[in-house]
Short mmCIF file of N, CA and C in Angstrom, two decimals:
data_model
loop_
_atom_site.label_atom_id
_atom_site.label_comp_id
_atom_site.label_asym_id
_atom_site.label_seq_id
_atom_site.Cartn_x
_atom_site.Cartn_y
_atom_site.Cartn_z
N MET R 27 -101.27 77.42 -88.59
CA MET R 27 -101.85 78.46 -89.41
C MET R 27 -101.41 78.21 -90.84
N GLN R 28 -102.20 78.71 -91.75
CA GLN R 28 -101.86 78.54 -93.15
C GLN R 28 -101.51 79.91 -93.73
N LEU R 29 -100.36 79.96 -94.38
CA LEU R 29 -99.92 81.19 -95.04
C LEU R 29 -99.61 80.86 -96.50
N ILE R 30 -100.10 81.70 -97.40
CA ILE R 30 -99.70 81.51 -98.79
C ILE R 30 -98.25 81.98 -98.91
N PRO R 31 -97.52 81.49 -99.89
CA PRO R 31 -96.10 81.81 -100.00
C PRO R 31 -95.79 83.31 -99.99
N THR R 32 -96.61 84.14 -100.65
CA THR R 32 -96.30 85.57 -100.67
C THR R 32 -96.48 86.20 -99.29
N THR R 33 -97.47 85.74 -98.53
CA THR R 33 -97.65 86.26 -97.16
C THR R 33 -96.51 85.77 -96.27
N ALA R 34 -96.14 84.52 -96.43
CA ALA R 34 -95.01 83.99 -95.65
C ALA R 34 -93.75 84.79 -95.92
N GLN R 35 -93.49 85.10 -97.18
CA GLN R 35 -92.32 85.89 -97.53
C GLN R 35 -92.42 87.29 -96.93
N ARG R 36 -93.60 87.89 -97.01
CA ARG R 36 -93.85 89.23 -96.46
C ARG R 36 -93.49 89.31 -94.97
N PHE R 37 -93.70 88.20 -94.25
CA PHE R 37 -93.45 88.18 -92.81
C PHE R 37 -92.18 87.42 -92.44
N GLY R 38 -91.32 87.20 -93.42
CA GLY R 38 -89.98 86.68 -93.16
C GLY R 38 -89.88 85.19 -92.87
N VAL R 39 -90.82 84.40 -93.37
CA VAL R 39 -90.76 82.95 -93.15
C VAL R 39 -89.80 82.34 -94.16
N ASP R 40 -88.78 81.65 -93.65
CA ASP R 40 -87.82 80.96 -94.52
C ASP R 40 -88.25 79.53 -94.81
N ASP R 41 -88.91 78.90 -93.81
CA ASP R 41 -89.30 77.50 -93.92
C ASP R 41 -90.79 77.38 -93.64
N LEU R 42 -91.60 77.18 -94.70
CA LEU R 42 -93.05 77.08 -94.55
C LEU R 42 -93.46 75.91 -93.66
N TYR R 43 -92.59 74.94 -93.48
CA TYR R 43 -92.92 73.76 -92.68
C TYR R 43 -92.45 73.88 -91.23
N SER R 44 -91.88 75.01 -90.87
CA SER R 44 -91.46 75.25 -89.49
C SER R 44 -92.66 75.76 -88.68
N PRO R 45 -93.15 74.97 -87.72
CA PRO R 45 -94.29 75.43 -86.93
C PRO R 45 -94.03 76.76 -86.23
N LYS R 46 -92.84 76.94 -85.71
CA LYS R 46 -92.52 78.18 -85.00
C LYS R 46 -92.61 79.39 -85.93
N GLN R 47 -91.97 79.29 -87.09
CA GLN R 47 -92.00 80.40 -88.04
C GLN R 47 -93.42 80.65 -88.55
N ASN R 48 -94.16 79.58 -88.80
CA ASN R 48 -95.51 79.68 -89.34
C ASN R 48 -96.44 80.36 -88.36
N VAL R 49 -96.43 79.92 -87.11
CA VAL R 49 -97.31 80.52 -86.10
C VAL R 49 -96.90 81.96 -85.82
N ASP R 50 -95.60 82.21 -85.70
CA ASP R 50 -95.12 83.57 -85.44
C ASP R 50 -95.57 84.52 -86.56
N ALA R 51 -95.39 84.12 -87.79
CA ALA R 51 -95.79 84.97 -88.92
C ALA R 51 -97.31 85.11 -88.97
N GLY R 52 -98.03 84.03 -88.70
CA GLY R 52 -99.50 84.09 -88.72
C GLY R 52 -100.05 85.05 -87.67
N VAL R 53 -99.46 85.03 -86.49
CA VAL R 53 -99.90 85.96 -85.44
C VAL R 53 -99.59 87.40 -85.83
N ARG R 54 -98.40 87.63 -86.38
CA ARG R 54 -98.06 89.00 -86.81
C ARG R 54 -98.98 89.45 -87.95
N TYR R 55 -99.36 88.52 -88.83
CA TYR R 55 -100.27 88.85 -89.93
C TYR R 55 -101.65 89.22 -89.39
N LEU R 56 -102.17 88.43 -88.45
CA LEU R 56 -103.46 88.75 -87.85
C LEU R 56 -103.42 90.10 -87.14
N LYS R 57 -102.32 90.39 -86.45
CA LYS R 57 -102.18 91.69 -85.79
C LYS R 57 -102.21 92.82 -86.83
N THR R 58 -101.49 92.61 -87.93
CA THR R 58 -101.47 93.60 -89.00
C THR R 58 -102.88 93.82 -89.57
N LEU R 59 -103.62 92.72 -89.75
CA LEU R 59 -104.98 92.84 -90.29
C LEU R 59 -105.90 93.56 -89.30
N LEU R 60 -105.79 93.24 -88.02
CA LEU R 60 -106.61 93.94 -87.01
C LEU R 60 -106.30 95.44 -87.00
N GLU R 61 -105.03 95.78 -87.12
CA GLU R 61 -104.66 97.20 -87.17
C GLU R 61 -105.18 97.86 -88.44
N ARG R 62 -105.03 97.17 -89.56
CA ARG R 62 -105.47 97.72 -90.85
C ARG R 62 -106.97 98.00 -90.86
N TYR R 63 -107.75 97.10 -90.23
CA TYR R 63 -109.21 97.24 -90.23
C TYR R 63 -109.73 97.77 -88.89
N ASN R 64 -108.88 98.53 -88.20
CA ASN R 64 -109.26 99.24 -86.97
C ASN R 64 -109.95 98.35 -85.94
N GLY R 65 -109.41 97.14 -85.76
CA GLY R 65 -109.94 96.24 -84.76
C GLY R 65 -111.19 95.50 -85.16
N ASN R 66 -111.64 95.64 -86.40
CA ASN R 66 -112.84 94.96 -86.86
C ASN R 66 -112.48 93.49 -87.11
N LEU R 67 -112.89 92.63 -86.18
CA LEU R 67 -112.51 91.22 -86.25
C LEU R 67 -113.10 90.54 -87.48
N ASP R 68 -114.34 90.86 -87.84
CA ASP R 68 -114.95 90.26 -89.04
C ASP R 68 -114.10 90.53 -90.27
N MET R 69 -113.71 91.78 -90.44
CA MET R 69 -112.94 92.14 -91.64
C MET R 69 -111.54 91.54 -91.59
N ALA R 70 -110.92 91.49 -90.41
CA ALA R 70 -109.58 90.89 -90.30
C ALA R 70 -109.63 89.41 -90.64
N LEU R 71 -110.62 88.70 -90.12
CA LEU R 71 -110.74 87.28 -90.43
C LEU R 71 -111.06 87.05 -91.90
N ALA R 72 -111.92 87.89 -92.46
CA ALA R 72 -112.24 87.77 -93.88
C ALA R 72 -111.00 88.01 -94.74
N ALA R 73 -110.19 88.99 -94.37
CA ALA R 73 -108.96 89.26 -95.12
C ALA R 73 -107.97 88.12 -94.99
N TYR R 74 -107.91 87.49 -93.82
CA TYR R 74 -107.03 86.32 -93.65
C TYR R 74 -107.48 85.20 -94.58
N ASN R 75 -108.78 85.03 -94.74
CA ASN R 75 -109.32 83.95 -95.55
C ASN R 75 -109.34 84.27 -97.05
N ALA R 76 -109.87 85.44 -97.40
CA ALA R 76 -110.09 85.77 -98.82
C ALA R 76 -109.05 86.73 -99.39
N GLY R 77 -108.28 87.35 -98.54
CA GLY R 77 -107.29 88.31 -99.00
C GLY R 77 -107.72 89.74 -98.74
N GLU R 78 -106.75 90.58 -98.50
CA GLU R 78 -107.02 91.99 -98.20
C GLU R 78 -107.72 92.69 -99.36
N GLY R 79 -107.32 92.37 -100.57
CA GLY R 79 -107.92 92.99 -101.75
C GLY R 79 -109.40 92.71 -101.86
N ALA R 80 -109.80 91.48 -101.56
CA ALA R 80 -111.23 91.12 -101.64
C ALA R 80 -112.04 91.91 -100.60
N VAL R 81 -111.49 92.06 -99.41
CA VAL R 81 -112.19 92.82 -98.35
C VAL R 81 -112.26 94.29 -98.72
N ASP R 82 -111.18 94.82 -99.26
CA ASP R 82 -111.17 96.23 -99.66
C ASP R 82 -112.17 96.50 -100.78
N ARG R 83 -112.22 95.60 -101.75
CA ARG R 83 -113.17 95.79 -102.86
C ARG R 83 -114.62 95.70 -102.39
N ALA R 84 -114.88 94.83 -101.42
CA ALA R 84 -116.24 94.65 -100.92
C ALA R 84 -116.60 95.68 -99.85
N HIS R 85 -115.60 96.42 -99.39
CA HIS R 85 -115.81 97.38 -98.28
C HIS R 85 -116.38 96.65 -97.06
N GLY R 86 -115.91 95.44 -96.83
CA GLY R 86 -116.37 94.61 -95.73
C GLY R 86 -116.13 93.15 -96.06
N VAL R 87 -116.85 92.28 -95.39
CA VAL R 87 -116.71 90.85 -95.64
C VAL R 87 -117.29 90.55 -97.02
N PRO R 88 -116.48 89.98 -97.93
CA PRO R 88 -117.00 89.67 -99.26
C PRO R 88 -118.11 88.62 -99.19
N SER R 89 -118.90 88.56 -100.21
CA SER R 89 -120.05 87.65 -100.21
C SER R 89 -119.68 86.22 -100.59
N TYR R 90 -118.41 85.87 -100.53
CA TYR R 90 -118.00 84.49 -100.81
C TYR R 90 -118.53 83.59 -99.70
N ARG R 91 -119.23 82.54 -100.07
CA ARG R 91 -119.79 81.61 -99.08
C ARG R 91 -118.71 81.07 -98.16
N GLU R 92 -117.58 80.64 -98.73
CA GLU R 92 -116.49 80.07 -97.92
C GLU R 92 -116.00 81.07 -96.88
N THR R 93 -115.83 82.33 -97.28
CA THR R 93 -115.32 83.34 -96.37
C THR R 93 -116.32 83.65 -95.27
N ARG R 94 -117.58 83.79 -95.62
CA ARG R 94 -118.62 84.06 -94.61
C ARG R 94 -118.71 82.92 -93.60
N LYS R 95 -118.63 81.67 -94.09
CA LYS R 95 -118.67 80.52 -93.18
C LYS R 95 -117.42 80.50 -92.29
N TYR R 96 -116.27 80.85 -92.86
CA TYR R 96 -115.02 80.88 -92.10
C TYR R 96 -115.10 81.90 -90.96
N VAL R 97 -115.55 83.11 -91.27
CA VAL R 97 -115.66 84.16 -90.26
C VAL R 97 -116.59 83.71 -89.14
N GLN R 98 -117.74 83.16 -89.50
CA GLN R 98 -118.70 82.70 -88.50
C GLN R 98 -118.12 81.57 -87.65
N LYS R 99 -117.45 80.63 -88.30
CA LYS R 99 -116.89 79.48 -87.58
C LYS R 99 -115.82 79.92 -86.57
N VAL R 100 -114.94 80.81 -86.99
CA VAL R 100 -113.88 81.27 -86.09
C VAL R 100 -114.47 82.08 -84.94
N GLN R 101 -115.40 82.97 -85.25
CA GLN R 101 -116.05 83.77 -84.20
C GLN R 101 -116.77 82.86 -83.20
N SER R 102 -117.51 81.87 -83.70
CA SER R 102 -118.25 80.96 -82.83
C SER R 102 -117.31 80.19 -81.91
N ALA R 103 -116.21 79.74 -82.44
CA ALA R 103 -115.24 79.00 -81.64
C ALA R 103 -114.57 79.91 -80.61
N TYR R 104 -114.19 81.10 -81.05
CA TYR R 104 -113.47 82.02 -80.17
C TYR R 104 -114.35 82.51 -79.02
N PHE R 105 -115.61 82.83 -79.32
CA PHE R 105 -116.50 83.37 -78.31
C PHE R 105 -117.44 82.31 -77.74
N ARG R 106 -117.05 81.05 -77.82
CA ARG R 106 -117.87 79.95 -77.30
C ARG R 106 -118.24 80.22 -75.85
N PRO R 107 -119.51 79.96 -75.47
CA PRO R 107 -119.90 80.16 -74.07
C PRO R 107 -118.96 79.40 -73.13
N GLY R 108 -118.55 80.07 -72.09
CA GLY R 108 -117.64 79.48 -71.12
C GLY R 108 -116.18 79.78 -71.40
N SER R 109 -115.88 80.37 -72.58
CA SER R 109 -114.49 80.68 -72.91
C SER R 109 -113.98 81.87 -72.11
N GLY R 110 -114.90 82.70 -71.62
CA GLY R 110 -114.51 83.91 -70.89
C GLY R 110 -114.12 85.05 -71.80
N ARG R 111 -114.13 84.82 -73.10
CA ARG R 111 -113.70 85.86 -74.03
C ARG R 111 -114.79 86.89 -74.32
N ALA R 112 -116.04 86.50 -74.17
CA ALA R 112 -117.13 87.42 -74.48
C ALA R 112 -117.44 88.34 -73.30
N GLU R 113 -116.95 87.99 -72.11
CA GLU R 113 -117.21 88.83 -70.95
C GLU R 113 -116.56 90.19 -71.13
N GLY R 114 -117.30 91.24 -70.86
CA GLY R 114 -116.76 92.59 -70.94
C GLY R 114 -116.76 93.18 -72.33
N LEU R 115 -117.25 92.45 -73.33
CA LEU R 115 -117.26 92.99 -74.68
C LEU R 115 -118.43 93.91 -74.95
N PHE R 116 -119.49 93.76 -74.20
CA PHE R 116 -120.69 94.52 -74.48
C PHE R 116 -120.91 95.56 -73.40
N ALA R 117 -120.97 96.81 -73.82
CA ALA R 117 -121.04 97.93 -72.89
C ALA R 117 -122.39 98.04 -72.20
N ASN R 118 -123.44 97.44 -72.71
CA ASN R 118 -124.78 97.62 -72.15
C ASN R 118 -125.17 96.53 -71.17
N ARG R 119 -124.21 95.84 -70.59
CA ARG R 119 -124.52 94.81 -69.60
C ARG R 119 -125.08 95.45 -68.34
N VAL R 120 -125.94 94.75 -67.64
CA VAL R 120 -126.44 95.20 -66.36
C VAL R 120 -125.56 94.57 -65.30
N GLU R 121 -124.81 95.39 -64.56
CA GLU R 121 -123.91 94.85 -63.56
C GLU R 121 -124.48 94.93 -62.15
N SER R 122 -125.34 95.90 -61.89
CA SER R 122 -125.94 96.01 -60.56
C SER R 122 -127.17 96.88 -60.66
N ALA R 123 -127.89 96.95 -59.56
CA ALA R 123 -129.10 97.76 -59.53
C ALA R 123 -128.78 99.22 -59.19
N ARG R 124 -127.53 99.52 -58.89
CA ARG R 124 -127.15 100.90 -58.57
C ARG R 124 -127.26 101.78 -59.80
N PRO R 125 -127.61 103.06 -59.58
CA PRO R 125 -127.60 103.97 -60.73
C PRO R 125 -126.18 104.17 -61.22
N PRO R 126 -126.01 104.42 -62.50
CA PRO R 126 -124.66 104.59 -63.04
C PRO R 126 -124.00 105.84 -62.46
N THR R 127 -122.70 105.75 -62.28
CA THR R 127 -121.92 106.89 -61.83
C THR R 127 -121.31 107.56 -63.05
N LYS R 128 -120.90 108.79 -62.88
CA LYS R 128 -120.27 109.50 -64.00
C LYS R 128 -118.89 108.91 -64.23
N THR R 129 -118.71 108.37 -65.42
CA THR R 129 -117.43 107.81 -65.83
C THR R 129 -117.21 108.16 -67.29
N ALA R 130 -116.15 107.64 -67.82
CA ALA R 130 -115.87 107.87 -69.25
C ALA R 130 -116.97 107.23 -70.08
N ALA R 131 -117.08 107.67 -71.31
CA ALA R 131 -118.08 107.11 -72.23
C ALA R 131 -117.85 105.62 -72.38
N PRO R 132 -118.93 104.82 -72.51
CA PRO R 132 -118.76 103.37 -72.66
C PRO R 132 -117.98 103.04 -73.93
N SER R 133 -117.22 101.97 -73.85
CA SER R 133 -116.43 101.52 -74.99
C SER R 133 -117.29 100.70 -75.93
N SER R 134 -116.88 100.67 -77.18
CA SER R 134 -117.59 99.83 -78.14
C SER R 134 -117.11 98.40 -78.00
N PRO R 135 -117.88 97.42 -78.47
CA PRO R 135 -117.43 96.03 -78.41
C PRO R 135 -116.09 95.84 -79.10
N THR R 136 -115.86 96.52 -80.21
CA THR R 136 -114.60 96.36 -80.93
C THR R 136 -113.44 96.89 -80.12
N SER R 137 -113.59 98.07 -79.49
CA SER R 137 -112.48 98.61 -78.71
C SER R 137 -112.22 97.75 -77.49
N ASN R 138 -113.27 97.19 -76.87
CA ASN R 138 -113.07 96.27 -75.75
C ASN R 138 -112.31 95.03 -76.21
N PHE R 139 -112.68 94.49 -77.37
CA PHE R 139 -112.00 93.31 -77.90
C PHE R 139 -110.53 93.62 -78.13
N CYS R 140 -110.24 94.74 -78.76
CA CYS R 140 -108.84 95.09 -79.05
C CYS R 140 -108.06 95.31 -77.75
N ARG R 141 -108.69 95.93 -76.76
CA ARG R 141 -108.04 96.16 -75.48
C ARG R 141 -107.67 94.82 -74.84
N ARG R 142 -108.57 93.84 -74.94
CA ARG R 142 -108.30 92.53 -74.36
C ARG R 142 -107.17 91.82 -75.08
N LEU R 143 -106.96 92.15 -76.35
CA LEU R 143 -105.85 91.56 -77.10
C LEU R 143 -104.54 92.32 -76.88
N GLY R 144 -104.62 93.44 -76.16
CA GLY R 144 -103.41 94.20 -75.88
C GLY R 144 -103.23 95.43 -76.74
N TYR R 145 -104.24 95.76 -77.56
CA TYR R 145 -104.18 96.98 -78.36
C TYR R 145 -104.94 98.05 -77.59
N SER R 146 -104.33 99.20 -77.43
CA SER R 146 -105.03 100.27 -76.71
C SER R 146 -105.47 101.36 -77.64
#
């Protein structure tokens, strides 16, 4: 993962060249971004790439070509067919021909994604 020096310092990295420290801080940073943007993966990825300030000013993914391509590239890789990650993300799937039973309200794709990452 790549961290700019100020982000590395924010997450307690002493050695930017230590893979363990770098990955640990990067994961904690992504978790922080997902929490900050209420599980919105597009905004979290955009903030990782362009910075939190750019996402906040744009009220979403900024119109920077590099950032938009980055978000798309990461999403495409993460949800690649066969990865198993996209299963269960969409509440409107047809699972059987049986009529639906009374259950809790369907979850949104974002809440399903966060649940799969361990955020409830």
